[in-house]
Tab-separated table of C-alpha atoms in Angstrom:
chain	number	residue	atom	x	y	z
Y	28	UNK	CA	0.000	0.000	0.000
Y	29	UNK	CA	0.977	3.430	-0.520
Y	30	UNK	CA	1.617	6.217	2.290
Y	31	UNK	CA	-1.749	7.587	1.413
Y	32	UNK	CA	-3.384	4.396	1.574
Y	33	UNK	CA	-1.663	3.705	4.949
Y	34	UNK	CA	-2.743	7.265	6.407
Y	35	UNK	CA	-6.505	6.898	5.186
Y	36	UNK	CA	-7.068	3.321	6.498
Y	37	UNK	CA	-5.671	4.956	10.321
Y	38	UNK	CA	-7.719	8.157	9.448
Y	39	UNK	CA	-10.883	5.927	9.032
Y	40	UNK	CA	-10.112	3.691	12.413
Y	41	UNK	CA	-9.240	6.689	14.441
Y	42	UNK	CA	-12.414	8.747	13.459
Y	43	UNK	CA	-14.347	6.425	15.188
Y	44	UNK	CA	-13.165	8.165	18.611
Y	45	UNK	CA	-14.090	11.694	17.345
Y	46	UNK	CA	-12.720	14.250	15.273
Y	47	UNK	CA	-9.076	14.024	14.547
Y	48	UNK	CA	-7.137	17.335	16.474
Y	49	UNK	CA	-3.591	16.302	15.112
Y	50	UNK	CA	-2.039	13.624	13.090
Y	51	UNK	CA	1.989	12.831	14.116
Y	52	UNK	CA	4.398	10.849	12.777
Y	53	UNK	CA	7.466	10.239	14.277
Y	54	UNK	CA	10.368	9.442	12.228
Y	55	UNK	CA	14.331	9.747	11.353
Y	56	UNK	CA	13.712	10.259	7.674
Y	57	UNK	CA	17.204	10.051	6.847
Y	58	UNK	CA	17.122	6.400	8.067
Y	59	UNK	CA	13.706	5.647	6.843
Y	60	UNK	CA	14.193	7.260	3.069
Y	61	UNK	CA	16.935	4.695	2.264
Y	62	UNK	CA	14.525	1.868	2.137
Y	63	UNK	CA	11.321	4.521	1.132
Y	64	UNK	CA	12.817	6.815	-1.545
Y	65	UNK	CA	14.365	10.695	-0.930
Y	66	UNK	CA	13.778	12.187	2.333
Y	67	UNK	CA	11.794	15.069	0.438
Y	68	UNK	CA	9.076	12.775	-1.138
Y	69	UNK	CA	8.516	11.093	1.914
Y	70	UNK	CA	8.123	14.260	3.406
Y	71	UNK	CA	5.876	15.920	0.467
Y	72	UNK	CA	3.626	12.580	0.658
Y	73	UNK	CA	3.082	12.382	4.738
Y	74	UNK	CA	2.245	16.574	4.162
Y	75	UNK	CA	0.029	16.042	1.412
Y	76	UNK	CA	-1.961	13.689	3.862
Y	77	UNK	CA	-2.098	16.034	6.376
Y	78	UNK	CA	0.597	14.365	8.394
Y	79	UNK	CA	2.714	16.480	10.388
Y	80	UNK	CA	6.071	15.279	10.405
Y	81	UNK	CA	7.933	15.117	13.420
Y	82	UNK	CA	11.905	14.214	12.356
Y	83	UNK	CA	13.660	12.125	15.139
Y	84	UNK	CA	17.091	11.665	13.970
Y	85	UNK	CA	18.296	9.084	16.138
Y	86	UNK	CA	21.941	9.139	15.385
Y	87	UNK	CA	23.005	6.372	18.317
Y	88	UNK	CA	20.257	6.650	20.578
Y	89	UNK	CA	16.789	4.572	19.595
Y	90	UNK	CA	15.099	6.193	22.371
Y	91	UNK	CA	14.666	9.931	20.560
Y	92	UNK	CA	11.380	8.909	18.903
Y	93	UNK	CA	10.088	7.221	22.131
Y	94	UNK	CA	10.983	10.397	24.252
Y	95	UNK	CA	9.246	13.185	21.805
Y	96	UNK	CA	6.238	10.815	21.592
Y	97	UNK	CA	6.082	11.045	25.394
Y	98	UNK	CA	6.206	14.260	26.367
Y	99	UNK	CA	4.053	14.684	23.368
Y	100	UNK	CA	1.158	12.255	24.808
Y	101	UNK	CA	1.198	14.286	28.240
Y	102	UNK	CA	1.405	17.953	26.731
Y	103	UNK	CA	-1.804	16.909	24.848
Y	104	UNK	CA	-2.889	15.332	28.060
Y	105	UNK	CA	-2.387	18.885	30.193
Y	106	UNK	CA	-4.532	20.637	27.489
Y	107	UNK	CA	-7.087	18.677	26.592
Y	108	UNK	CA	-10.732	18.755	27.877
Y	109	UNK	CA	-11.373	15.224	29.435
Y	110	UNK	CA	-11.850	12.549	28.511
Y	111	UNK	CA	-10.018	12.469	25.434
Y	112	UNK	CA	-8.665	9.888	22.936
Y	113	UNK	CA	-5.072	9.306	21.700
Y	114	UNK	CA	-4.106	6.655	18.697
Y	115	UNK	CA	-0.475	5.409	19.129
Y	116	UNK	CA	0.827	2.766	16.864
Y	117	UNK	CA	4.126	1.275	17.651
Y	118	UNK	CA	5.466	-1.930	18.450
Y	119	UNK	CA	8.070	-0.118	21.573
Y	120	UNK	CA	6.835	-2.090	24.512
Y	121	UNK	CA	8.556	1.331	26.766
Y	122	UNK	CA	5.308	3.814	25.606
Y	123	UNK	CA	3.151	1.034	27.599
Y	124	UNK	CA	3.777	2.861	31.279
Y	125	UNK	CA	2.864	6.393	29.851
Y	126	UNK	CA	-0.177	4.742	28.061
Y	127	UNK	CA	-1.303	3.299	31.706
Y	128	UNK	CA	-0.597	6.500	32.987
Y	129	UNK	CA	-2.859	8.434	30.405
Y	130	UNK	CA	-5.754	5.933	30.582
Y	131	UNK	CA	-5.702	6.628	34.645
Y	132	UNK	CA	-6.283	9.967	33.847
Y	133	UNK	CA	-9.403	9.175	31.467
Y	134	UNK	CA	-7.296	9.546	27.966
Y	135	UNK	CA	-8.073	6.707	26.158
């Protein structure tokens, strides 16, 4: 499937909750565009789908991504009317605690 395809089929699960306030992605596109094509049509395509783009270049530490995507999940928390809904896709067993954390505090 195509990025567009990808970002429509979580557009149409996520809607479900409500009305979609922001779409992230978290990436290092300079790692990610060697196996998906230039940085900058990665970048137009994720735009063009109304993906903001947040670049996580990792250099030696894996953790940059899971970091940003944490404070992330609680700034949204702090100014958000509750209860809210977050959609996080990953397969990083660490974003689990934070996750709890939210769904305490009536984010699901």
């Amino acid at each position: 499937p195509s990025v567009i395809e990808v970002i429509e089929a979580i557009q149409n699960v996520a809607i479900a909750s409500g009305s979609i306030n922001c779409f992230n992605v978290y990436v290092d596109l300079d790692r990610h565009s060697e196996k998906a094509g230039t940085t900058a049509s990665l970048r137009q395509q994720l735009h063009d789908a109304g993906v903001s783009v947040v670049d996580c270049p990792s250099n030696a530490d894996k953790t940059v991504a899971d970091k940003m995507i944490i404070v992330d999940l609680f700034a949204f928390a702090m100014r958000s009317r509750l209860p809210g809904t977050v959609v996080v896709i990953s397969a990083d067993p660490d974003l689990a605690y934070t996750l709890s954390l939210l769904r305490q505090r009536r984010i699901k």
